[in-house]
Short mmCIF file of C-alpha atoms in Angstrom, two decimals:
data_model
loop_
_atom_site.label_atom_id
_atom_site.label_comp_id
_atom_site.label_asym_id
_atom_site.label_seq_id
_atom_site.Cartn_x
_atom_site.Cartn_y
_atom_site.Cartn_z
CA MET A 482 0.00 0.00 0.00
CA SER A 483 1.50 3.32 -1.06
CA GLY A 484 0.28 6.88 -0.60
CA ASN A 485 -1.86 6.80 -3.76
CA THR A 486 -5.54 5.97 -3.41
CA ALA A 487 -5.34 3.63 -6.38
CA ASP A 488 -2.66 1.59 -4.61
CA ILE A 489 -4.76 0.83 -1.51
CA ASP A 490 -5.76 -2.83 -1.71
CA GLU A 491 -9.51 -2.40 -1.27
CA GLY A 492 -10.06 -6.15 -1.26
CA LEU A 493 -7.84 -6.48 1.80
CA TYR A 494 -8.68 -3.24 3.62
CA SER A 495 -12.39 -2.95 2.69
CA ARG A 496 -13.77 -3.13 6.26
CA GLN A 497 -11.09 -0.77 7.59
CA LEU A 498 -11.76 1.77 4.82
CA TYR A 499 -15.37 2.04 5.99
CA VAL A 500 -14.17 3.15 9.44
CA LEU A 501 -11.04 5.17 8.73
CA GLY A 502 -11.60 6.44 5.19
CA VAL A 503 -9.15 6.86 2.33
CA GLU A 504 -7.36 9.94 3.70
CA ALA A 505 -6.52 8.23 6.99
CA MET A 506 -5.31 5.12 5.17
CA LYS A 507 -3.05 7.27 3.02
CA LYS A 508 -1.53 8.84 6.14
CA MET A 509 -0.96 5.39 7.62
CA SER A 510 0.87 4.36 4.45
CA THR A 511 3.49 7.06 5.12
CA SER A 512 3.97 6.28 8.85
CA ASN A 513 6.92 4.32 10.27
CA VAL A 514 6.31 2.76 13.70
CA LEU A 515 8.88 1.55 16.24
CA ILE A 516 7.87 -1.01 18.89
CA VAL A 517 10.24 -1.53 21.82
CA GLY A 518 9.82 -4.78 23.75
CA LEU A 519 8.59 -8.00 22.14
CA LYS A 520 7.09 -9.90 25.02
CA GLY A 521 3.37 -10.65 24.78
CA LEU A 522 2.17 -7.03 24.88
CA GLY A 523 4.68 -5.74 22.33
CA CYS A 524 3.90 -8.62 19.97
CA GLU A 525 0.14 -8.04 20.29
CA ILE A 526 0.55 -4.36 19.42
CA ALA A 527 2.88 -5.20 16.52
CA LYS A 528 0.42 -7.78 15.18
CA ASN A 529 -2.44 -5.29 15.16
CA VAL A 530 -0.40 -2.46 13.63
CA VAL A 531 0.99 -4.72 10.88
CA LEU A 532 -2.51 -5.93 10.01
CA ALA A 533 -3.77 -2.32 9.92
CA GLY A 534 -1.29 -1.41 7.18
CA VAL A 535 1.24 1.27 8.17
CA LYS A 536 4.30 2.01 6.02
CA SER A 537 6.70 -0.07 8.13
CA VAL A 538 7.10 -1.61 11.59
CA THR A 539 10.50 -1.79 13.27
CA LEU A 540 11.10 -4.01 16.31
CA TYR A 541 13.62 -3.52 19.10
CA ASP A 542 14.24 -6.20 21.70
CA PRO A 543 17.68 -7.85 21.82
CA SER A 544 16.82 -9.76 25.02
CA PRO A 545 16.80 -13.57 24.79
CA VAL A 546 13.54 -15.50 24.82
CA ALA A 547 12.68 -17.00 28.21
CA ILE A 548 10.29 -19.90 28.73
CA SER A 549 7.97 -17.57 30.69
CA ASP A 550 7.56 -15.39 27.57
CA LEU A 551 5.44 -18.15 26.06
CA SER A 552 2.65 -17.24 28.52
CA SER A 553 1.44 -14.51 26.16
CA GLN A 554 3.82 -14.17 23.18
CA PHE A 555 2.08 -16.24 20.51
CA PHE A 556 4.88 -16.02 17.90
CA LEU A 557 7.47 -17.68 20.15
CA HIS A 558 8.05 -21.44 20.32
CA GLN A 559 9.84 -23.58 22.88
CA GLU A 560 12.83 -24.01 20.55
CA ASP A 561 13.25 -20.20 20.43
CA VAL A 562 14.34 -19.99 24.08
CA GLY A 563 17.69 -18.18 24.27
CA LYS A 564 17.33 -16.43 20.89
CA PRO A 565 16.76 -12.63 20.54
CA ARG A 566 13.03 -11.88 20.83
CA ALA A 567 12.86 -9.32 18.02
CA LYS A 568 14.77 -11.43 15.48
CA VAL A 569 12.61 -14.47 16.16
CA SER A 570 9.35 -12.51 16.00
CA ALA A 571 10.04 -10.34 12.93
CA PRO A 572 9.63 -12.94 10.11
CA ARG A 573 6.45 -14.33 11.70
CA LEU A 574 4.93 -10.85 12.00
CA ALA A 575 5.92 -10.08 8.39
CA GLU A 576 3.74 -12.96 7.18
CA LEU A 577 0.61 -11.11 8.34
CA ASN A 578 0.67 -8.37 5.70
CA GLN A 579 2.70 -8.36 2.48
CA TYR A 580 2.41 -4.57 2.25
CA VAL A 581 4.12 -3.84 5.59
CA PRO A 582 7.89 -4.42 5.88
CA VAL A 583 8.89 -5.65 9.35
CA SER A 584 12.52 -5.12 10.36
CA VAL A 585 14.71 -5.42 13.45
CA LEU A 586 16.61 -2.44 14.86
CA ASP A 587 20.17 -3.57 15.62
CA GLN A 588 21.49 -0.22 16.90
CA GLU A 589 20.96 1.69 20.12
CA LEU A 590 17.86 3.81 20.72
CA THR A 591 19.55 7.17 20.17
CA PRO A 592 17.60 10.42 19.61
CA GLU A 593 18.70 10.35 15.96
CA VAL A 594 17.21 6.88 15.48
CA ILE A 595 13.96 7.79 17.26
CA ALA A 596 13.56 10.88 15.06
CA THR A 597 13.06 8.68 11.97
CA PHE A 598 9.70 7.33 13.21
CA LYS A 599 6.19 8.74 13.35
CA CYS A 600 5.33 6.84 16.54
CA VAL A 601 7.33 4.96 19.19
CA VAL A 602 5.70 2.40 21.51
CA VAL A 603 7.63 1.29 24.61
CA THR A 604 6.41 -1.79 26.48
CA ASP A 605 9.18 -3.42 28.48
CA LEU A 606 11.93 -1.10 29.70
CA PRO A 607 13.10 0.34 33.02
CA GLN A 608 11.50 3.68 33.91
CA GLN A 609 14.69 5.69 33.33
CA GLN A 610 15.04 4.40 29.77
CA LYS A 611 11.39 5.22 29.10
CA LEU A 612 12.00 8.77 30.28
CA GLU A 613 15.04 9.13 27.99
CA ILE A 614 13.14 7.81 24.96
CA SER A 615 10.12 9.98 25.71
CA GLU A 616 12.27 13.13 25.92
CA ALA A 617 13.96 12.31 22.61
CA ALA A 618 10.60 11.61 20.98
CA ARG A 619 9.11 14.89 22.21
CA GLN A 620 12.16 16.83 21.06
CA HIS A 621 11.75 15.47 17.51
CA ASN A 622 7.94 15.68 17.41
CA VAL A 623 7.54 11.90 17.46
CA CYS A 624 4.42 10.45 19.11
CA PHE A 625 5.33 8.46 22.24
CA ILE A 626 3.28 5.68 23.87
CA SER A 627 4.20 3.79 27.03
CA THR A 628 2.24 0.76 28.19
CA GLU A 629 2.57 -2.15 30.63
CA THR A 630 0.53 -5.03 31.96
CA ARG A 631 1.26 -6.60 35.34
CA GLY A 632 -1.07 -9.54 35.97
CA LEU A 633 -4.58 -8.10 36.15
CA PHE A 634 -3.28 -4.52 36.13
CA GLY A 635 -2.22 -2.34 33.22
CA TYR A 636 -1.80 1.19 31.95
CA ALA A 637 -1.34 3.14 28.72
CA PHE A 638 0.15 6.61 28.35
CA ASN A 639 0.23 8.94 25.34
CA ASP A 640 2.40 11.96 24.59
CA PHE A 641 1.69 13.20 21.07
CA GLY A 642 3.39 16.56 21.56
CA SER A 643 2.30 20.06 22.51
CA GLU A 644 0.27 20.72 19.33
CA PHE A 645 -1.21 17.48 18.04
CA LEU A 646 -3.91 18.06 15.44
CA VAL A 647 -7.00 15.83 15.65
CA ILE A 648 -8.62 16.10 12.21
CA ASP A 649 -11.82 14.26 13.14
CA PRO A 650 -12.43 13.80 16.90
CA THR A 651 -15.29 11.29 16.58
CA GLY A 652 -15.19 9.70 13.14
CA GLU A 653 -18.99 9.95 12.97
CA GLU A 654 -20.89 11.11 9.91
CA PRO A 655 -21.59 14.89 10.02
CA LEU A 656 -25.07 15.71 11.33
CA SER A 657 -27.58 17.44 9.07
CA GLY A 658 -31.20 18.52 9.16
CA MET A 659 -33.95 20.73 7.71
CA VAL A 660 -34.48 24.29 8.90
CA ALA A 661 -37.90 25.70 9.79
CA SER A 662 -36.78 29.21 10.71
CA ILE A 663 -33.74 31.39 11.39
CA ASP A 664 -34.16 34.48 13.56
CA GLN A 665 -32.63 37.75 12.49
CA GLY A 666 -31.07 38.79 15.77
CA GLN A 667 -28.10 38.78 18.12
CA GLU A 668 -28.28 35.05 18.78
CA GLY A 669 -29.44 33.89 15.34
CA ILE A 670 -31.71 31.13 16.62
CA VAL A 671 -32.19 28.24 14.21
CA THR A 672 -35.29 26.04 14.67
CA CYS A 673 -35.51 22.61 13.09
CA LEU A 674 -38.44 21.53 10.93
CA ASP A 675 -41.23 19.45 12.51
CA GLU A 676 -39.51 19.36 15.91
CA THR A 677 -36.74 17.12 14.60
CA ARG A 678 -33.84 16.74 17.02
CA HIS A 679 -30.66 18.29 15.63
CA GLY A 680 -28.24 16.21 17.75
CA LEU A 681 -25.64 18.99 17.88
CA GLU A 682 -23.47 19.92 20.88
CA ASP A 683 -22.09 23.23 22.11
CA GLY A 684 -18.93 24.25 20.28
CA GLN A 685 -19.63 22.33 17.09
CA PHE A 686 -19.85 24.13 13.73
CA VAL A 687 -22.44 24.17 10.94
CA THR A 688 -22.92 25.61 7.49
CA PHE A 689 -26.07 25.96 5.40
CA SER A 690 -27.50 25.38 1.93
CA GLU A 691 -30.80 25.98 0.09
CA VAL A 692 -31.76 28.79 2.50
CA GLN A 693 -34.27 31.22 0.97
CA GLY A 694 -34.17 34.85 2.08
CA MET A 695 -31.10 34.73 4.32
CA THR A 696 -29.00 33.61 1.36
CA GLU A 697 -25.75 34.86 2.92
CA LEU A 698 -25.76 31.65 4.98
CA ASN A 699 -25.63 29.38 1.93
CA GLU A 700 -22.18 27.75 1.82
CA CYS A 701 -21.02 30.24 4.47
CA GLU A 702 -17.93 29.88 6.63
CA PRO A 703 -18.64 27.41 9.47
CA ARG A 704 -20.55 29.07 12.31
CA LYS A 705 -20.18 28.00 15.95
CA VAL A 706 -23.19 26.38 17.59
CA LYS A 707 -24.70 27.07 20.99
CA VAL A 708 -27.38 24.52 21.82
CA LEU A 709 -30.63 26.04 23.15
CA GLY A 710 -32.70 22.86 23.18
CA PRO A 711 -33.20 19.59 21.33
CA TYR A 712 -34.90 21.35 18.39
CA SER A 713 -33.08 24.72 18.28
CA PHE A 714 -29.60 26.21 18.39
CA SER A 715 -27.89 29.57 18.05
CA ILE A 716 -25.33 30.50 15.36
CA GLY A 717 -24.47 34.01 16.56
CA ASP A 718 -25.31 37.48 15.23
CA THR A 719 -27.48 37.47 12.08
CA THR A 720 -28.72 41.09 12.32
CA SER A 721 -26.69 42.15 9.25
CA LEU A 722 -28.14 39.36 7.10
CA SER A 723 -31.29 39.36 5.01
CA ALA A 724 -34.53 38.15 6.57
CA HIS A 725 -35.15 34.40 6.39
CA LYS A 726 -38.11 33.46 4.22
CA ARG A 727 -38.29 29.71 4.32
CA GLY A 728 -36.46 26.41 4.14
CA GLY A 729 -32.83 25.48 4.17
CA LEU A 730 -30.55 22.68 5.30
CA PHE A 731 -27.87 22.76 7.96
CA LYS A 732 -24.85 20.45 7.95
CA GLN A 733 -22.26 19.96 10.63
CA VAL A 734 -18.67 20.83 9.67
CA LYS A 735 -15.94 18.78 11.35
CA MET A 736 -13.31 21.22 12.63
CA PRO A 737 -9.76 20.14 13.55
CA VAL A 738 -8.96 20.24 17.28
CA THR A 739 -5.47 20.89 18.65
CA GLN A 740 -4.54 18.83 21.71
CA ASN A 741 -1.73 19.61 24.13
CA PHE A 742 -0.06 16.59 25.75
CA LYS A 743 2.19 16.61 28.78
CA SER A 744 5.59 14.96 28.54
CA PHE A 745 6.02 11.60 30.26
CA LYS A 746 8.25 13.18 32.89
CA GLU A 747 5.74 15.95 33.63
CA ALA A 748 2.78 13.56 33.61
CA LEU A 749 4.39 11.29 36.20
CA GLU A 750 4.32 14.22 38.62
CA THR A 751 1.02 15.84 37.55
CA PRO A 752 -1.02 13.12 35.84
CA GLU A 753 -4.46 13.38 34.33
CA PHE A 754 -6.51 10.21 34.13
CA PHE A 755 -8.81 8.75 31.50
CA PHE A 756 -11.41 6.81 33.53
CA SER A 757 -12.39 3.43 32.11
CA ASP A 758 -14.54 2.46 35.12
CA PHE A 759 -16.25 5.13 37.22
CA ALA A 760 -17.02 2.52 39.88
CA LYS A 761 -13.27 2.56 40.58
CA PHE A 762 -12.86 6.31 40.63
CA ASP A 763 -10.08 6.19 43.24
CA ARG A 764 -8.03 3.45 41.55
CA PRO A 765 -6.07 5.35 38.84
CA ALA A 766 -4.25 7.62 41.30
CA GLN A 767 -3.35 4.66 43.53
CA LEU A 768 -2.16 2.56 40.59
CA HIS A 769 -0.15 5.53 39.33
CA VAL A 770 1.78 5.51 42.59
CA GLY A 771 1.87 1.70 42.65
CA PHE A 772 3.46 1.33 39.21
CA GLN A 773 6.11 3.90 40.14
CA ALA A 774 6.78 1.92 43.31
CA LEU A 775 7.25 -1.27 41.25
CA HIS A 776 9.84 0.49 39.07
CA ALA A 777 11.57 1.89 42.16
CA PHE A 778 11.70 -1.63 43.60
CA ALA A 779 13.15 -3.01 40.35
CA ALA A 780 15.76 -0.23 40.21
CA ALA A 781 16.91 -1.14 43.72
CA ASN A 782 16.98 -4.89 43.01
CA ASP A 783 18.96 -5.16 39.74
CA GLY A 784 15.82 -5.05 37.60
CA ARG A 785 13.97 -7.77 39.49
CA MET A 786 10.26 -7.32 40.10
CA PRO A 787 8.69 -8.46 43.43
CA ARG A 788 8.44 -12.22 43.85
CA VAL A 789 4.96 -13.68 43.42
CA GLY A 790 3.02 -13.96 46.65
CA ASN A 791 6.03 -12.81 48.70
CA ASP A 792 5.03 -10.65 51.67
CA GLU A 793 8.52 -9.27 52.23
CA ASP A 794 8.72 -7.87 48.69
CA ALA A 795 5.09 -6.70 48.80
CA ASN A 796 5.70 -4.79 52.03
CA GLU A 797 8.73 -3.10 50.47
CA VAL A 798 6.59 -2.02 47.49
CA ILE A 799 4.00 -0.59 49.91
CA ARG A 800 6.76 1.29 51.76
CA LEU A 801 8.09 2.73 48.48
CA ALA A 802 4.55 3.67 47.40
CA ASN A 803 3.99 5.60 50.64
CA GLU A 804 7.35 7.30 50.22
CA ILE A 805 6.48 8.34 46.65
CA ASN A 806 3.00 9.43 47.69
CA ASP A 807 4.29 11.57 50.58
CA ALA A 808 6.55 13.47 48.17
CA TRP A 809 3.83 13.79 45.50
CA SER A 810 2.06 17.08 44.93
CA GLN A 811 -1.24 15.22 44.30
CA LYS A 812 -1.10 13.01 47.39
CA THR A 813 -3.79 10.30 47.40
CA GLU A 814 -5.12 7.79 49.93
CA LEU A 815 -3.47 4.42 49.38
CA ASP A 816 -5.06 1.01 49.91
CA ASP A 817 -2.40 -1.43 51.15
CA LYS A 818 -4.49 -4.40 50.02
CA LEU A 819 -4.60 -3.08 46.43
CA LEU A 820 -0.86 -2.38 46.40
CA LYS A 821 -0.14 -5.84 47.79
CA GLN A 822 -2.12 -7.42 44.94
CA LEU A 823 -0.14 -5.30 42.45
CA ALA A 824 3.13 -6.46 44.01
CA TYR A 825 2.02 -10.11 44.08
CA GLN A 826 1.12 -9.96 40.38
CA ALA A 827 4.09 -7.89 39.16
CA THR A 828 5.52 -10.84 37.20
CA GLY A 829 2.10 -12.03 36.06
CA ASP A 830 1.60 -12.18 32.29
CA LEU A 831 -1.94 -12.91 31.13
CA SER A 832 -2.84 -13.38 27.47
CA PRO A 833 -6.34 -11.83 27.80
CA MET A 834 -4.96 -8.69 29.49
CA VAL A 835 -2.27 -8.44 26.82
CA ALA A 836 -4.96 -8.76 24.12
CA VAL A 837 -7.02 -5.93 25.66
CA PHE A 838 -4.09 -3.51 25.96
CA GLY A 839 -2.61 -4.65 22.64
CA GLY A 840 -5.83 -3.72 20.85
CA LEU A 841 -6.20 -0.46 22.78
CA VAL A 842 -2.64 0.72 22.19
CA ALA A 843 -2.69 -0.30 18.52
CA GLN A 844 -5.72 1.98 18.10
CA GLU A 845 -3.75 4.80 19.76
CA VAL A 846 -0.93 4.19 17.24
CA LEU A 847 -3.41 4.58 14.37
CA LYS A 848 -4.73 7.80 15.95
CA ALA A 849 -1.15 9.08 16.15
CA CYS A 850 -0.56 8.25 12.48
CA THR A 851 -3.85 9.61 11.09
CA GLY A 852 -5.16 12.30 13.45
CA LYS A 853 -8.55 10.58 13.26
CA PHE A 854 -10.47 9.94 16.52
CA THR A 855 -9.58 11.52 19.85
CA PRO A 856 -6.55 9.90 21.53
CA ILE A 857 -6.18 9.18 25.24
CA ASN A 858 -4.55 12.26 26.71
CA ASN A 859 -2.16 11.29 29.51
CA PHE A 860 -2.72 8.08 31.55
CA MET A 861 -5.33 5.34 31.46
CA TYR A 862 -5.12 2.73 34.24
CA PHE A 863 -7.18 -0.46 34.29
CA ASP A 864 -7.53 -3.47 36.55
CA ALA A 865 -9.61 -6.63 36.34
CA LEU A 866 -9.39 -7.85 39.92
CA GLU A 867 -12.97 -9.12 39.58
CA CYS A 868 -11.44 -12.09 37.76
CA LEU A 869 -9.98 -13.42 41.02
CA PRO A 870 -12.16 -15.92 42.90
CA VAL A 871 -13.85 -14.65 46.06
CA ASP A 872 -11.65 -15.09 49.17
CA PHE A 873 -8.73 -16.06 46.93
CA GLU A 874 -5.64 -16.43 49.14
CA PRO A 875 -3.19 -18.87 47.54
CA SER A 876 0.12 -19.72 49.17
CA GLU A 877 3.42 -18.48 47.80
CA ALA A 878 4.24 -22.08 46.87
CA ASP A 879 1.07 -22.37 44.75
CA LEU A 880 2.07 -19.24 42.79
CA LYS A 881 5.76 -20.02 42.49
CA PRO A 882 7.19 -20.39 38.92
CA GLU A 883 8.38 -23.86 37.90
CA GLY A 884 9.92 -23.17 34.50
CA SER A 885 6.62 -23.65 32.65
CA ARG A 886 5.17 -21.65 29.76
CA TYR A 887 2.17 -20.96 32.02
CA ASP A 888 4.20 -19.39 34.85
CA GLY A 889 2.87 -15.92 33.99
CA GLN A 890 -0.69 -17.11 34.51
CA VAL A 891 0.09 -19.29 37.53
CA ALA A 892 1.60 -16.18 39.18
CA VAL A 893 -1.90 -14.67 39.24
CA PHE A 894 -4.33 -17.58 39.63
CA GLY A 895 -2.23 -20.37 41.09
CA ARG A 896 -1.34 -23.87 39.92
CA ALA A 897 -4.63 -25.51 41.01
CA PHE A 898 -6.56 -23.14 38.76
CA GLN A 899 -4.20 -23.92 35.85
CA GLU A 900 -4.94 -27.62 36.23
CA LYS A 901 -8.68 -26.94 36.00
CA LEU A 902 -8.16 -24.97 32.77
CA ALA A 903 -6.17 -27.84 31.28
CA ASN A 904 -9.16 -30.18 31.51
CA TYR A 905 -11.75 -27.67 30.32
CA ARG A 906 -14.14 -28.73 27.56
CA GLY A 907 -15.41 -25.88 25.35
CA PHE A 908 -17.48 -25.23 22.23
CA LEU A 909 -16.75 -22.12 20.13
CA VAL A 910 -19.34 -21.00 17.57
CA GLY A 911 -17.72 -18.78 14.94
CA SER A 912 -14.05 -18.39 14.06
CA GLY A 913 -14.09 -14.94 12.55
CA ALA A 914 -12.07 -12.01 13.91
CA ILE A 915 -13.29 -12.44 17.50
CA GLY A 916 -13.28 -16.22 17.22
CA CYS A 917 -9.63 -16.25 16.16
CA GLU A 918 -8.73 -14.01 19.10
CA MET A 919 -10.62 -16.32 21.44
CA LEU A 920 -8.82 -19.40 20.11
CA LYS A 921 -5.46 -17.65 20.39
CA ASN A 922 -6.13 -16.62 23.99
CA TRP A 923 -7.46 -20.06 24.93
CA ALA A 924 -4.37 -21.72 23.48
CA MET A 925 -2.01 -19.34 25.28
CA MET A 926 -3.88 -19.92 28.55
CA GLY A 927 -3.52 -23.69 28.22
CA ILE A 928 -7.26 -24.28 28.04
CA ALA A 929 -8.07 -27.89 27.09
CA SER A 930 -4.37 -28.81 27.03
CA GLY A 931 -4.88 -31.68 29.51
CA GLU A 932 -5.91 -35.29 28.90
CA ASN A 933 -9.61 -34.60 29.40
CA GLY A 934 -9.71 -31.20 27.71
CA VAL A 935 -11.06 -30.47 24.22
CA ILE A 936 -12.24 -27.46 22.19
CA HIS A 937 -14.80 -27.88 19.41
CA VAL A 938 -15.03 -25.13 16.77
CA THR A 939 -17.76 -24.62 14.21
CA ASP A 940 -18.04 -22.02 11.45
CA MET A 941 -19.48 -22.89 8.03
CA ASP A 942 -18.23 -19.64 6.49
CA THR A 943 -15.22 -19.59 4.14
CA ILE A 944 -12.23 -17.26 4.29
CA GLU A 945 -12.32 -14.13 2.11
CA LYS A 946 -9.45 -11.80 1.31
CA SER A 947 -10.88 -9.05 3.53
CA ASN A 948 -10.67 -11.46 6.50
CA LEU A 949 -6.86 -11.34 6.33
CA ASN A 950 -6.95 -7.76 7.61
CA ARG A 951 -8.47 -8.82 10.94
CA GLN A 952 -7.97 -12.55 11.51
CA PHE A 953 -4.29 -13.23 12.09
CA LEU A 954 -4.62 -17.03 12.00
CA PHE A 955 -5.33 -16.91 8.26
CA ARG A 956 -2.88 -16.41 5.37
CA PRO A 957 -3.44 -15.64 1.65
CA ALA A 958 -3.16 -19.32 0.76
CA ASP A 959 -6.14 -20.04 3.03
CA VAL A 960 -8.64 -17.94 1.03
CA GLY A 961 -11.60 -20.12 0.10
CA GLN A 962 -11.02 -22.62 2.91
CA LEU A 963 -13.41 -23.15 5.83
CA LYS A 964 -12.66 -20.77 8.71
CA SER A 965 -13.19 -23.37 11.41
CA GLU A 966 -10.81 -25.93 9.88
CA THR A 967 -8.10 -23.37 9.15
CA ALA A 968 -8.30 -21.73 12.59
#
């Protein structure tokens, strides 16, 4: 896919074109993306971005594959243990989309290297390195995203610069309607025909056509709206215009919005939060302190995160969190029980959590590349502690890693729970885009991997070319085959 409309493969990108449009796809085709860290989360983001169709994706992760990486990194195999993550993952990611070159960055992450990308995503680095990359990205007007998952906890952060232009904040079709009357006055009140709701909001803009009498409004410069009620709105002073006789149509005009983002360094001290769950209104601030405490713990322990289920390490994280909170200008009330869970799960690596944040962050990458849809400004924290069984208090021994590919999941739910999953019997109806994601997650979780476990899949539909843009288990050679058998 190149920058020309004619070169966009409409057979492959047909569904995506409906949502993003040609202009956004053209911008994506000129955007180079760097992804740092190729554990489960980094790979999930890379997979989604490659499928979406940017100009190129570059991977950086020279660290060797560990057996625990197989908890959520679906492009790693047991025989890859000890090999560099990025080099192993790159050719398998490249298979997903022939139009997107996938390469491995073999040099250091210097400011000059970072400046060559449109967007940089950092997933698995110490806090100090994240700060250095974020400063370099901001200096060169490169969009920066930081994200992590720790067991059932996760966050995403965006810094798209001080003047990021959002071309279309919502992506919705412009509103339009028929006009009954337009007052000639200071407010210029517009009333809709037959009490039809206009659907507009304060601050939006409209223009007009087919207006009789007040013809100056026809194809006029966009006028700002002030909503007066569901059937009327004001467009400002119309006293100098001709009197309205009858009729006319209004149409909303999408106006670009400039957003100002804080740097990563500034946001750590004075964060703003995007709330994903208003029932947990107090959680983001606590998790903000908690994640900083985890990084402080790692910095003091040669990069090691707290041991699973270990009270000594958890208590140290709580102490660090209180220390950070006491020095913080936005001091918050901390819940020791919540922080202890975060410390217990710091090495947890869950495929479903990775899938959620991988999809979310990949969408933020596309927003950075296209300027379409409103990006998350600053931090978004999320937890799914509801997934833990009631009165769940496993022993440290039950959570302890044993050199298994499921250690990341055992660290959260325990070994007894893992054994139950292994003998699960399931029936999946449909192996489309969501079905493929379900099968991938089930496989990574070890569902039905035991002697008594089995998964049945049914889907009588066949694979089309457009499916390759969303269903990563399919390849071009599979077009025409049954989805269920191929998946």
